[in-house]
Amino acid sequence: MTTGDWRSLAARQFVRMHTDLTALLTGVPDRMLHVRPAALPGANTPAWLLWHVARGQDRNVSELLGRAQLWTAGDRAARFGRLPDPADTGLGHTPEEAAAFHVPSPAGETLAAYLADAHARTLAYLAGAPGDDATRAVTSPTLRDTRTVEERLAALLRDGFEHTGQLSVLLPSAG
């Protein structure tokens, strides 16, 4: 992977996003991670947003690699008090389901570890991806759609930066 290459560009963006998410999460008490702000009654909790970003990366990059998701391998889902459903990424959650989402203590550590592992898998994929992989069509067994690698990565970055912005409003004193 060389500078100026799509893989390098994508890796730098994922590193930026991960750095920002980690800074926002650092030092936040678990109780703050599960609070929906009164002024924004439809907002998702910080815990849900962080989990959703990690789940999106995990599902998509695992599918690009043709490997089992981190979520379903081992006890990752159990540490979140959830079933190891490969399709459970938050996509399609109702406001009630998102509001009920709760990460057992130590929530911050559990979220940070999952974010770090999903991020590491993303960077490993980008480091080893063939130069022409961006145009490869990949069918998602969970979403049952076919998109190029480029489309999947662009959607992950868009979604991740959008949620990072939301988190910066929800956790203004963090980071």
mmCIF file of C-alpha atoms in Angstrom:
data_model
loop_
_atom_site.group_PDB
_atom_site.id
_atom_site.type_symbol
_atom_site.label_atom_id
_atom_site.label_comp_id
_atom_site.label_asym_id
_atom_site.label_seq_id
_atom_site.Cartn_x
_atom_site.Cartn_y
_atom_site.Cartn_z
ATOM 1 C CA MET A 1 0.000 0.000 0.000
ATOM 2 C CA THR A 2 1.546 3.271 -1.094
ATOM 3 C CA THR A 3 0.647 6.896 -0.488
ATOM 4 C CA GLY A 4 -1.871 8.075 -3.076
ATOM 5 C CA ASP A 5 -3.455 4.647 -3.349
ATOM 6 C CA TRP A 6 -7.146 4.065 -2.455
ATOM 7 C CA ARG A 7 -6.146 1.681 0.349
ATOM 8 C CA SER A 8 -3.893 4.290 1.942
ATOM 9 C CA LEU A 9 -6.580 6.961 1.667
ATOM 10 C CA ALA A 10 -9.192 4.668 3.227
ATOM 11 C CA ALA A 11 -6.806 3.597 6.001
ATOM 12 C CA ARG A 12 -6.056 7.227 6.914
ATOM 13 C CA GLN A 13 -9.774 7.976 7.122
ATOM 14 C CA PHE A 14 -10.473 4.933 9.299
ATOM 15 C CA VAL A 15 -7.552 5.892 11.568
ATOM 16 C CA ARG A 16 -8.950 9.451 11.882
ATOM 17 C CA MET A 17 -12.397 8.125 12.743
ATOM 18 C CA HIS A 18 -11.031 5.629 15.275
ATOM 19 C CA THR A 19 -8.859 8.306 16.896
ATOM 20 C CA ASP A 20 -11.863 10.613 17.241
ATOM 21 C CA LEU A 21 -14.134 7.871 18.621
ATOM 22 C CA THR A 22 -11.507 6.765 21.117
ATOM 23 C CA ALA A 23 -10.965 10.350 22.297
ATOM 24 C CA LEU A 24 -14.711 10.806 22.781
ATOM 25 C CA LEU A 25 -15.009 7.556 24.746
ATOM 26 C CA THR A 26 -11.981 8.101 26.974
ATOM 27 C CA GLY A 27 -12.924 8.825 30.563
ATOM 28 C CA VAL A 28 -16.688 8.708 30.018
ATOM 29 C CA PRO A 29 -18.471 7.076 32.959
ATOM 30 C CA ASP A 30 -20.591 4.054 32.029
ATOM 31 C CA ARG A 31 -23.776 5.808 33.171
ATOM 32 C CA MET A 32 -23.251 8.579 30.571
ATOM 33 C CA LEU A 33 -22.986 6.012 27.807
ATOM 34 C CA HIS A 34 -26.596 4.957 28.308
ATOM 35 C CA VAL A 35 -28.258 8.373 28.587
ATOM 36 C CA ARG A 36 -30.548 9.792 25.921
ATOM 37 C CA PRO A 37 -30.497 13.581 26.171
ATOM 38 C CA ALA A 38 -33.827 15.095 27.232
ATOM 39 C CA ALA A 39 -33.503 17.780 24.545
ATOM 40 C CA LEU A 40 -33.113 15.107 21.856
ATOM 41 C CA PRO A 41 -35.739 12.479 22.743
ATOM 42 C CA GLY A 42 -35.225 10.462 19.549
ATOM 43 C CA ALA A 43 -31.443 10.375 19.824
ATOM 44 C CA ASN A 44 -29.587 7.111 20.239
ATOM 45 C CA THR A 45 -27.425 6.637 23.306
ATOM 46 C CA PRO A 46 -23.658 6.992 23.004
ATOM 47 C CA ALA A 47 -23.280 3.270 23.791
ATOM 48 C CA TRP A 48 -25.586 2.323 20.913
ATOM 49 C CA LEU A 49 -23.807 4.674 18.485
ATOM 50 C CA LEU A 50 -20.340 3.337 19.387
ATOM 51 C CA TRP A 51 -21.524 -0.279 19.155
ATOM 52 C CA HIS A 52 -23.242 0.400 15.820
ATOM 53 C CA VAL A 53 -20.058 1.864 14.303
ATOM 54 C CA ALA A 54 -18.028 -1.146 15.470
ATOM 55 C CA ARG A 55 -20.702 -3.596 14.265
ATOM 56 C CA GLY A 56 -20.826 -1.970 10.833
ATOM 57 C CA GLN A 57 -17.082 -2.247 10.380
ATOM 58 C CA ASP A 58 -16.990 -5.770 11.759
ATOM 59 C CA ARG A 59 -19.811 -7.055 9.538
ATOM 60 C CA ASN A 60 -18.698 -5.344 6.347
ATOM 61 C CA VAL A 61 -14.972 -6.004 6.594
ATOM 62 C CA SER A 62 -15.535 -9.599 7.706
ATOM 63 C CA GLU A 63 -17.704 -10.085 4.630
ATOM 64 C CA LEU A 64 -15.018 -8.493 2.417
ATOM 65 C CA LEU A 65 -12.514 -10.948 3.873
ATOM 66 C CA GLY A 66 -14.890 -13.923 3.716
ATOM 67 C CA ARG A 67 -14.321 -14.532 7.441
ATOM 68 C CA ALA A 68 -16.559 -14.948 10.472
ATOM 69 C CA GLN A 69 -17.433 -11.710 12.219
ATOM 70 C CA LEU A 70 -15.657 -10.859 15.450
ATOM 71 C CA TRP A 71 -19.190 -10.503 16.869
ATOM 72 C CA THR A 72 -20.088 -14.148 16.240
ATOM 73 C CA ALA A 73 -16.691 -15.718 16.928
ATOM 74 C CA GLY A 74 -15.947 -16.367 20.578
ATOM 75 C CA ASP A 75 -17.874 -14.627 23.340
ATOM 76 C CA ARG A 76 -17.993 -11.063 21.974
ATOM 77 C CA ALA A 77 -21.790 -10.865 21.740
ATOM 78 C CA ALA A 78 -22.158 -12.389 25.207
ATOM 79 C CA ARG A 79 -19.937 -9.644 26.664
ATOM 80 C CA PHE A 80 -22.556 -7.213 25.350
ATOM 81 C CA GLY A 81 -25.405 -9.302 26.747
ATOM 82 C CA ARG A 82 -26.655 -10.011 23.221
ATOM 83 C CA LEU A 83 -27.071 -12.994 20.940
ATOM 84 C CA PRO A 84 -24.357 -13.617 18.313
ATOM 85 C CA ASP A 85 -26.667 -12.692 15.440
ATOM 86 C CA PRO A 86 -24.501 -11.692 12.452
ATOM 87 C CA ALA A 87 -27.267 -9.373 11.175
ATOM 88 C CA ASP A 88 -27.639 -7.487 14.493
ATOM 89 C CA THR A 89 -25.763 -4.270 13.704
ATOM 90 C CA GLY A 90 -28.371 -1.738 14.768
ATOM 91 C CA LEU A 91 -29.507 -1.248 11.192
ATOM 92 C CA GLY A 92 -33.296 -1.363 11.354
ATOM 93 C CA HIS A 93 -33.519 -1.053 15.139
ATOM 94 C CA THR A 94 -36.644 0.752 16.250
ATOM 95 C CA PRO A 95 -36.202 3.761 18.555
ATOM 96 C CA GLU A 96 -37.407 1.535 21.405
ATOM 97 C CA GLU A 97 -34.834 -1.176 20.611
ATOM 98 C CA ALA A 98 -32.040 1.387 20.404
ATOM 99 C CA ALA A 99 -33.151 3.018 23.671
ATOM 100 C CA ALA A 100 -33.199 -0.372 25.421
ATOM 101 C CA PHE A 101 -29.648 -1.183 24.263
ATOM 102 C CA HIS A 102 -27.394 -1.546 27.296
ATOM 103 C CA VAL A 103 -23.784 -2.692 27.585
ATOM 104 C CA PRO A 104 -22.985 -4.409 30.895
ATOM 105 C CA SER A 105 -20.265 -2.846 33.038
ATOM 106 C CA PRO A 106 -17.510 -2.060 32.253
ATOM 107 C CA ALA A 107 -19.324 -0.642 29.236
ATOM 108 C CA GLY A 108 -16.619 1.810 28.203
ATOM 109 C CA GLU A 109 -13.933 -0.876 28.229
ATOM 110 C CA THR A 110 -16.130 -3.354 26.373
ATOM 111 C CA LEU A 111 -16.993 -0.788 23.688
ATOM 112 C CA ALA A 112 -13.376 0.412 23.371
ATOM 113 C CA ALA A 113 -12.122 -3.160 22.951
ATOM 114 C CA TYR A 114 -14.673 -3.953 20.235
ATOM 115 C CA LEU A 115 -13.970 -0.693 18.415
ATOM 116 C CA ALA A 116 -10.226 -1.438 18.552
ATOM 117 C CA ASP A 117 -10.625 -4.997 17.278
ATOM 118 C CA ALA A 118 -12.939 -3.981 14.415
ATOM 119 C CA HIS A 119 -10.539 -1.152 13.538
ATOM 120 C CA ALA A 120 -7.544 -3.510 13.551
ATOM 121 C CA ARG A 121 -9.365 -5.907 11.229
ATOM 122 C CA THR A 122 -10.223 -3.008 8.896
ATOM 123 C CA LEU A 123 -6.599 -1.854 8.726
ATOM 124 C CA ALA A 124 -5.375 -5.435 8.208
ATOM 125 C CA TYR A 125 -7.828 -5.845 5.318
ATOM 126 C CA LEU A 126 -6.662 -2.581 3.731
ATOM 127 C CA ALA A 127 -2.990 -3.502 4.153
ATOM 128 C CA GLY A 128 -3.486 -6.808 2.344
ATOM 129 C CA ALA A 129 -6.148 -5.911 -0.227
ATOM 130 C CA PRO A 130 -5.170 -6.213 -3.882
ATOM 131 C CA GLY A 131 -4.828 -2.897 -5.711
ATOM 132 C CA ASP A 132 -7.885 -3.588 -7.849
ATOM 133 C CA ASP A 133 -10.090 -4.789 -4.966
ATOM 134 C CA ALA A 134 -12.088 -1.533 -4.789
ATOM 135 C CA THR A 135 -14.131 -2.571 -7.823
ATOM 136 C CA ARG A 136 -14.824 -6.112 -6.579
ATOM 137 C CA ALA A 137 -18.533 -6.825 -6.067
ATOM 138 C CA VAL A 138 -19.336 -8.468 -2.747
ATOM 139 C CA THR A 139 -22.693 -9.938 -1.789
ATOM 140 C CA SER A 140 -23.607 -9.549 1.871
ATOM 141 C CA PRO A 141 -25.162 -12.706 3.303
ATOM 142 C CA THR A 142 -26.763 -10.628 6.071
ATOM 143 C CA LEU A 143 -28.116 -7.756 3.960
ATOM 144 C CA ARG A 144 -28.602 -9.813 0.802
ATOM 145 C CA ASP A 145 -27.300 -7.016 -1.396
ATOM 146 C CA THR A 146 -24.337 -6.710 -3.716
ATOM 147 C CA ARG A 147 -22.052 -3.691 -3.648
ATOM 148 C CA THR A 148 -18.471 -2.960 -4.549
ATOM 149 C CA VAL A 149 -15.752 -2.815 -1.925
ATOM 150 C CA GLU A 150 -15.496 0.918 -2.599
ATOM 151 C CA GLU A 151 -19.225 1.411 -1.947
ATOM 152 C CA ARG A 152 -19.059 -0.575 1.299
ATOM 153 C CA LEU A 153 -16.027 1.330 2.608
ATOM 154 C CA ALA A 154 -17.484 4.705 1.603
ATOM 155 C CA ALA A 155 -20.729 3.876 3.443
ATOM 156 C CA LEU A 156 -18.803 2.800 6.552
ATOM 157 C CA LEU A 157 -16.835 6.042 6.571
ATOM 158 C CA ARG A 158 -19.903 8.193 5.993
ATOM 159 C CA ASP A 159 -21.853 6.426 8.724
ATOM 160 C CA GLY A 160 -18.885 6.432 11.108
ATOM 161 C CA PHE A 161 -18.127 10.128 10.729
ATOM 162 C CA GLU A 162 -21.831 10.985 11.020
ATOM 163 C CA HIS A 163 -22.057 9.080 14.299
ATOM 164 C CA THR A 164 -18.780 10.583 15.510
ATOM 165 C CA GLY A 165 -20.359 14.010 15.056
ATOM 166 C CA GLN A 166 -23.447 12.910 16.964
ATOM 167 C CA LEU A 167 -21.241 11.598 19.758
ATOM 168 C CA SER A 168 -19.371 14.895 19.967
ATOM 169 C CA VAL A 169 -22.724 16.550 20.765
ATOM 170 C CA LEU A 170 -23.798 13.853 23.223
ATOM 171 C CA LEU A 171 -20.422 13.689 24.986
ATOM 172 C CA PRO A 172 -19.170 17.307 24.745
ATOM 173 C CA SER A 173 -17.048 17.172 27.879
ATOM 174 C CA ALA A 174 -15.307 13.954 26.857
ATOM 175 C CA GLY A 175 -12.178 13.706 24.759
#
